[in-house]
Short mmCIF file of C-alpha atoms and ligand atoms in Angstrom, two decimals:
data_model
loop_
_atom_site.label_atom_id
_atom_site.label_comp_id
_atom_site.label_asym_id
_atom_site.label_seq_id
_atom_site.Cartn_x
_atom_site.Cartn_y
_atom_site.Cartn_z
CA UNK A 86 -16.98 58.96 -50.73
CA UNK A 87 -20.59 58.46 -49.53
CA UNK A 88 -22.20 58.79 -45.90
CA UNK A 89 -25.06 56.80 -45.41
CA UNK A 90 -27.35 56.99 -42.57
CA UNK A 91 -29.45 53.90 -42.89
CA UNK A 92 -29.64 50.20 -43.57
CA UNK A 93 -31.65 50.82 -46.32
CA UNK A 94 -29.87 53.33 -48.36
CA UNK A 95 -27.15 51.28 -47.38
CA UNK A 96 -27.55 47.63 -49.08
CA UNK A 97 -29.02 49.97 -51.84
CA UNK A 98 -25.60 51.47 -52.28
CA UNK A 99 -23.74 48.21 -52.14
CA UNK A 100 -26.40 46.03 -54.24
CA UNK A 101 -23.50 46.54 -57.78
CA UNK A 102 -20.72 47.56 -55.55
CA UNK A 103 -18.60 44.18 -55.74
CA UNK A 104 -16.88 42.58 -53.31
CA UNK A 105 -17.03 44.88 -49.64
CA UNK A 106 -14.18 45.17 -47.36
CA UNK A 107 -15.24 46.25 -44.00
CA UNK A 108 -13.74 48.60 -41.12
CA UNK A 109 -16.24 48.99 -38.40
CA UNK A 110 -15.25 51.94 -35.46
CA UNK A 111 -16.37 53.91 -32.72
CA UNK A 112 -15.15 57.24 -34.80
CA UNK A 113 -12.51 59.69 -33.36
CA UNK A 114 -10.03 57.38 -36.30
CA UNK A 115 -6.82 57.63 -35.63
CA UNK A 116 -3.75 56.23 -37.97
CA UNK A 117 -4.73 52.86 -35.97
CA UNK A 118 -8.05 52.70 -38.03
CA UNK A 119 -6.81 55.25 -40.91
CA UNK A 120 -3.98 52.15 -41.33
CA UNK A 121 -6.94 49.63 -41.49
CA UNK A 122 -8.79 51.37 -44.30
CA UNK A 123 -5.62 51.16 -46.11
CA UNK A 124 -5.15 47.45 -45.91
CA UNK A 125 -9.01 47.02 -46.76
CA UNK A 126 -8.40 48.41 -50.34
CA UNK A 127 -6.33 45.75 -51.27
CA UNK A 128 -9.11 43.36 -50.24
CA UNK A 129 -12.39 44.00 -52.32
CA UNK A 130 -13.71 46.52 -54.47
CA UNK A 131 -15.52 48.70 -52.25
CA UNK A 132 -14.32 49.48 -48.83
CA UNK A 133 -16.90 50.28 -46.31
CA UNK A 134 -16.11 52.22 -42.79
CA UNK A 135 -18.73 52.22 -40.43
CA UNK A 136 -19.07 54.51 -37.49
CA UNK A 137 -20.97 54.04 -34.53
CA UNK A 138 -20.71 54.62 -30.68
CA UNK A 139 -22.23 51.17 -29.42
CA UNK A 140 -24.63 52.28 -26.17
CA UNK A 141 -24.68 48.27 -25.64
CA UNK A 142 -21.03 48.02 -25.12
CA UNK A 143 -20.51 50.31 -22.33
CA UNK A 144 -21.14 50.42 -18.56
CA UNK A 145 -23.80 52.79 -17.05
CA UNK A 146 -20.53 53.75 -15.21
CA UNK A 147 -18.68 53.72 -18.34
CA UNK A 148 -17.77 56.94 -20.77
CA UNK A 149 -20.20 56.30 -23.50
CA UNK A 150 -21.45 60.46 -23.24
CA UNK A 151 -18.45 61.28 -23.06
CA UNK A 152 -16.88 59.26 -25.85
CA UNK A 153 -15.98 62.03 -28.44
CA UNK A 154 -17.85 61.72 -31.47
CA UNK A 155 -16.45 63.59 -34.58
CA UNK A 156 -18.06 62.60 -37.29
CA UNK A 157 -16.81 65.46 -39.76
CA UNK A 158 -13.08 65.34 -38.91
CA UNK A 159 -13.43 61.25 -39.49
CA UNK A 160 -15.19 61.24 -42.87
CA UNK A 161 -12.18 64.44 -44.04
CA UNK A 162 -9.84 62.19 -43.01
CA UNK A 163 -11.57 59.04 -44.91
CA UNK A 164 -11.76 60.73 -48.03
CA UNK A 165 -10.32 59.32 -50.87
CA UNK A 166 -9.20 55.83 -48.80
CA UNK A 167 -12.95 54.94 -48.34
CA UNK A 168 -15.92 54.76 -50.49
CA UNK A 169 -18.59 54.59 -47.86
CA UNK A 170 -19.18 55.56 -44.27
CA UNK A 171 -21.74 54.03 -42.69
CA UNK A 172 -23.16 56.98 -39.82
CA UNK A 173 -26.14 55.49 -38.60
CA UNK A 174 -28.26 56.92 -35.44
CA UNK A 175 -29.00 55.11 -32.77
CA UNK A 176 -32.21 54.16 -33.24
CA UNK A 177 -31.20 53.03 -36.82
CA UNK A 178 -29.58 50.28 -35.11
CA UNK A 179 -31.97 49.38 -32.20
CA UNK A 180 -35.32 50.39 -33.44
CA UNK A 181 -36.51 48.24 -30.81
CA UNK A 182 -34.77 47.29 -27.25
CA UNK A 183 -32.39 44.31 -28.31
CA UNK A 184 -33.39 41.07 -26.55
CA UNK A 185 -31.56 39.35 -28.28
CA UNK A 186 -27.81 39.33 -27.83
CA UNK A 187 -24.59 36.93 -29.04
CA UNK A 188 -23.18 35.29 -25.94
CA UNK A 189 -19.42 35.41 -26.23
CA UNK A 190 -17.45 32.24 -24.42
CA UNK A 191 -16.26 32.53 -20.97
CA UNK A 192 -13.11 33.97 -22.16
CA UNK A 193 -15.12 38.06 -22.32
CA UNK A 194 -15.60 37.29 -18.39
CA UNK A 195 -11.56 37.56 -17.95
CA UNK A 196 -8.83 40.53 -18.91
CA UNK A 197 -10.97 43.13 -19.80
CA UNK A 198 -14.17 41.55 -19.22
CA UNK A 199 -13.69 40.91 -15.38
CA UNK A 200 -13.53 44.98 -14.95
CA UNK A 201 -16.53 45.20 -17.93
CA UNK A 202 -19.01 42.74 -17.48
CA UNK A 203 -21.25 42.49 -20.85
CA UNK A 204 -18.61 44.51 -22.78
CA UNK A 205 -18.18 41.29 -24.81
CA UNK A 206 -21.24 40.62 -25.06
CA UNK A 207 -22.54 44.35 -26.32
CA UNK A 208 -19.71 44.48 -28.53
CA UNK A 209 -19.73 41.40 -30.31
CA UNK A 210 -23.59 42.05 -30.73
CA UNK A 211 -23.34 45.05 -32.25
CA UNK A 212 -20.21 43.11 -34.99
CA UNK A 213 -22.62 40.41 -36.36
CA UNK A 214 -25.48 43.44 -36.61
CA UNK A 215 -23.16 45.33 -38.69
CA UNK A 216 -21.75 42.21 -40.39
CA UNK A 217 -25.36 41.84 -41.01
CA UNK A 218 -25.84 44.87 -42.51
CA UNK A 219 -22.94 45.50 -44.44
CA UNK A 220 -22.45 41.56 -45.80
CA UNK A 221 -18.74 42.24 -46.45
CA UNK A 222 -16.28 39.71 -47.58
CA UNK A 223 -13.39 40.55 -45.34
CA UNK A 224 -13.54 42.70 -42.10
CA UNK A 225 -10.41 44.07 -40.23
CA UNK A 226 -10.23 44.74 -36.73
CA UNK A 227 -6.75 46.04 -34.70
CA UNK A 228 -4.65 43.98 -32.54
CA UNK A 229 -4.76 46.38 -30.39
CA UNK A 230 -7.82 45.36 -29.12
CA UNK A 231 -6.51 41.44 -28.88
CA UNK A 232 -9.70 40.12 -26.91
CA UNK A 233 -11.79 41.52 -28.95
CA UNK A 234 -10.61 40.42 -32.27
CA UNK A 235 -9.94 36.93 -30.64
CA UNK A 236 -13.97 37.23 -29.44
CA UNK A 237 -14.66 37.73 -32.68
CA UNK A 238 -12.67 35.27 -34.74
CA UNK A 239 -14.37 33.19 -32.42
CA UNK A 240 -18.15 34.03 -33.46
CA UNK A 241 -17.51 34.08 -36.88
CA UNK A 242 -16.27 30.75 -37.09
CA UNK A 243 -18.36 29.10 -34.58
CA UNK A 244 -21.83 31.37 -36.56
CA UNK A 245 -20.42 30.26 -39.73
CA UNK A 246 -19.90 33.54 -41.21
CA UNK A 247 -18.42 33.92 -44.60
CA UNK A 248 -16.22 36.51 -43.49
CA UNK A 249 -12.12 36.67 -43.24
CA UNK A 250 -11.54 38.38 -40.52
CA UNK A 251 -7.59 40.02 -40.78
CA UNK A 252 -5.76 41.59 -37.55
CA UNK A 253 -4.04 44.52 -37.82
CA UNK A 254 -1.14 45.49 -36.19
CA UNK A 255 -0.93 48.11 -33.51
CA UNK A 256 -0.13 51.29 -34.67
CA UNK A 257 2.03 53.26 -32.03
CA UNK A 258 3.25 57.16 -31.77
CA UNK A 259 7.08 57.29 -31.85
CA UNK A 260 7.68 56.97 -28.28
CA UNK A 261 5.84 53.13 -28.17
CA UNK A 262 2.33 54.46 -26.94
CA UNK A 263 -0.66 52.42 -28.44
CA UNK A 264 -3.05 54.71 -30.76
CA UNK A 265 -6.11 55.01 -29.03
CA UNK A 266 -9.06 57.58 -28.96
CA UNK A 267 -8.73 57.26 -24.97
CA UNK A 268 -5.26 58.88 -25.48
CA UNK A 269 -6.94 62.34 -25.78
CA UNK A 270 -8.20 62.04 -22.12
CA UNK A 271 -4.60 62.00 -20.93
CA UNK A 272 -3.07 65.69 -19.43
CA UNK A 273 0.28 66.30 -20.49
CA UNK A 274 2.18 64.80 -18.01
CA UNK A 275 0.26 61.64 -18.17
CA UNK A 276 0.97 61.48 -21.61
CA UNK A 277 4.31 61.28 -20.52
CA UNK A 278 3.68 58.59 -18.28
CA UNK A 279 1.59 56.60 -20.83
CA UNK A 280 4.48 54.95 -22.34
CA UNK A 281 5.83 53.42 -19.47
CA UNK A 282 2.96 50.74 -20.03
CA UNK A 283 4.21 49.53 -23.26
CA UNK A 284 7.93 49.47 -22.17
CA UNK A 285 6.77 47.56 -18.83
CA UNK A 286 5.03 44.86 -21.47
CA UNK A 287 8.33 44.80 -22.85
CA UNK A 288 10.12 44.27 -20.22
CA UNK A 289 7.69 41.48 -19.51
CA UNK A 290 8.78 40.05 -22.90
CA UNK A 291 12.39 40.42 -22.92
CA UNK A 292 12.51 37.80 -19.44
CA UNK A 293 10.05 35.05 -21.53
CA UNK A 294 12.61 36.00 -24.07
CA UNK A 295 15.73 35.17 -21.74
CA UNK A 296 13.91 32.26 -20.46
CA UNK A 297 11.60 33.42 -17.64
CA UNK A 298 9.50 30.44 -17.02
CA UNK A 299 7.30 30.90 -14.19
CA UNK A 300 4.53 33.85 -15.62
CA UNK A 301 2.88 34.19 -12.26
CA UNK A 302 6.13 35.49 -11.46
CA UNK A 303 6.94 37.72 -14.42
CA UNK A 304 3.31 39.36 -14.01
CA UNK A 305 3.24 39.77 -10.65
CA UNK A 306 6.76 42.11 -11.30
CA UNK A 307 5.31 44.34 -14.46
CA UNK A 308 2.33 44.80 -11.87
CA UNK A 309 4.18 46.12 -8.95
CA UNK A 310 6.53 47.95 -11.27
CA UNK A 311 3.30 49.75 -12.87
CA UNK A 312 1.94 50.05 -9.15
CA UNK A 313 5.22 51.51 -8.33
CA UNK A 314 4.68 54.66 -10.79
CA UNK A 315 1.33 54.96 -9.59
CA UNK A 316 -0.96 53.15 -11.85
CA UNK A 317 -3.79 51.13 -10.47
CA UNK A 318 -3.31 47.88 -12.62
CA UNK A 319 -6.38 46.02 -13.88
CA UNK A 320 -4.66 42.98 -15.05
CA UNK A 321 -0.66 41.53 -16.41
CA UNK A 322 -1.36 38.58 -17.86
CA UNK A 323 0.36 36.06 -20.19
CA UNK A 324 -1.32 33.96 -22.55
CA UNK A 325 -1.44 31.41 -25.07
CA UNK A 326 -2.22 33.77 -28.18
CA UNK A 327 -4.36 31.30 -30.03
CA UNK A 328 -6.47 30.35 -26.85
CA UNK A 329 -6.25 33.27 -25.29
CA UNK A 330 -5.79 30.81 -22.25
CA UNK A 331 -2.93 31.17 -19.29
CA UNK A 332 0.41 30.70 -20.84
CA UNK A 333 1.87 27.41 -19.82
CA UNK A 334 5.47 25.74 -20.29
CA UNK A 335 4.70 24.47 -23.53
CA UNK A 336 3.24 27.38 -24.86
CA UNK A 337 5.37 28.80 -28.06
CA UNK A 338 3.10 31.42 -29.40
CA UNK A 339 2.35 34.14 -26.61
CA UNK A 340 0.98 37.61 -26.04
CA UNK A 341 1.06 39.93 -22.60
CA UNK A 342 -1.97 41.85 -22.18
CA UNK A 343 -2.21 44.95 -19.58
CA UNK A 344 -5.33 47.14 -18.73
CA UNK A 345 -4.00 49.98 -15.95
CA UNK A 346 -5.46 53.33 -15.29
CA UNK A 347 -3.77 56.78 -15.61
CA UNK A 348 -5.55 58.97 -14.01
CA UNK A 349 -9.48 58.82 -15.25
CA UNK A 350 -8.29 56.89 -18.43
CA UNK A 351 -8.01 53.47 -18.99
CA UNK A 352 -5.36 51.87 -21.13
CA UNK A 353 -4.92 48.37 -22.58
CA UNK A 354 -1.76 47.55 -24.52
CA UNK A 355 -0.26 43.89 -25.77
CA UNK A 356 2.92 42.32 -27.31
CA UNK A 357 3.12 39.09 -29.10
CA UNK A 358 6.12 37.53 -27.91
CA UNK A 359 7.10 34.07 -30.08
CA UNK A 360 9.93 31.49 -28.45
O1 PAF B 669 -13.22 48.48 -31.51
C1 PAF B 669 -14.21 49.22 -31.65
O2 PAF B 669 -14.10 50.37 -32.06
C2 PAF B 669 -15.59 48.68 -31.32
O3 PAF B 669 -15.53 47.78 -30.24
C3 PAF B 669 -16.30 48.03 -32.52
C4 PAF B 669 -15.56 46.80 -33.00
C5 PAF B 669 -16.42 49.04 -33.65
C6 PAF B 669 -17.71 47.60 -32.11
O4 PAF B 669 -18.46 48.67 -31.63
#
């Protein structure tokens, strides 16, 4: 395996390497990402992971100093399951102060977005740079992070971008807590806590399940239950899992999305719920 600083050395490296499967990250991989790399193999020749801790996706009140950055531990653990890591600095990626940005639709300004405005908009910038860069045939992205992966089906097929784009599902510890690299922040008794987010989304699924109708309803209950262990809630919300649009009667294909705070840390979660 290979770790490449810049663009240059980069398409150098891939010029002969055949087709590219791609697995762009913030670092700090966990089996969440690990699990992606695995999938990617059976997708191309070459897979390529990129890590990079996007300044234009975060909030000036957001944790991008703080965002723990472990580049050796990530490439030890990518050994033998990737071929190249893409490290690049910086100023690799914004020699110059980006003016120009991708404008995601008005879905970023909702679930996450309403409590991160230009998250969207940062991060889906920073996905066509690096599809840019990279040129890869297929790209995989976790479910995890639902919006984003819907944001971004979205600009590739609306940009035109020869790129299949696959979802992966959530990887989860054995109690039902999401994998995330926020999950360090937690003490240990909010660790505890942290799964009561997951089983509160499915509890949200097992009413739609047993025929809850009325979603304003069901959300409004996961929120006060989440309230009612202490957790400042963000958002409950039920939607059509195509659209990412409010779940009406007729929808069939659904997912419930949560953002609620433990603590300092922030934690989203989702569960696709079919009926
Ligand atoms: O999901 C992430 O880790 C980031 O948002 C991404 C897609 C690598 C862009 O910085």
């Amino acid at each position: 395996m290979q770790q490449i600083p810049t663009i240059a050395e980069l398409r150098e490296r891939l010029a002969m390497a055949g087709t590219v499967a791609f697995v762009p990250t913030m670092g700090n991989l966990h089996e969440g990402h690990i699990d992606l790399v695995r999938q990617a193999r059976a997708h191309a020749d070459c897979v390529v992971v990129s890590i990079f801790v996007n300044p234009l996706q975060f909030g000036p009140s957001e944790d991008f100093d703080k965002y723990p950055r472990t580049l050796d531990a990530d490439c030890a653990k990518l050994e033998g399951l990737a071929d190249v890591v893409f490290a690049p600095a910086v100023n690799e990626m914004y020699p110059q102060q980006q003016t120009i940005f991708v404008e995601p639709p008005p879905i970023a300004n909702e679930l996450c977005g309403a409590a991160r405005p230009g998250h969207f908009r940062g991060m889906a910038t920073v996905v066509l740079k690096l599809l840019n860069i990279v040129r890869p045939q297929v790209a995989l992205f976790g479910k995890k992070d639902f919006q984003q992966l819907h944001i971004i089906r979205q600009m590739v097929a609306q940009l035109n971008l020869p790129i299949h784009i696959i979802g992966g599902e959530t990887v989860r510890a054995v109690d039902g807590l999401a994998l995330s690299s926020r999950n360090q922040y937690l003490s240990v008794a909010e660790r505890a806590e942290a799964t009561f987010l997951r089983q509160t989304l499915s509890n949200v699924r097992q009413s739609i399940l047993d025929g809850a109708k009325d979603y304003a309803k069901v959300e409004a209950a996961a929120v006060a239950a989440l309230a009612g262990h202490g957790w400042p809630v963000e958002y409950v919300s039920v939607r059509n899992r195509e659209t990412l649009i409010q779940a009406g009667r007729a929808d069939r294909k659904l997912v419930v999305l949560a953002a609620a705070r433990l603590g300092v840390t922030r934690l989203i979660d989702n569960l696709e719920i079919d009926i």
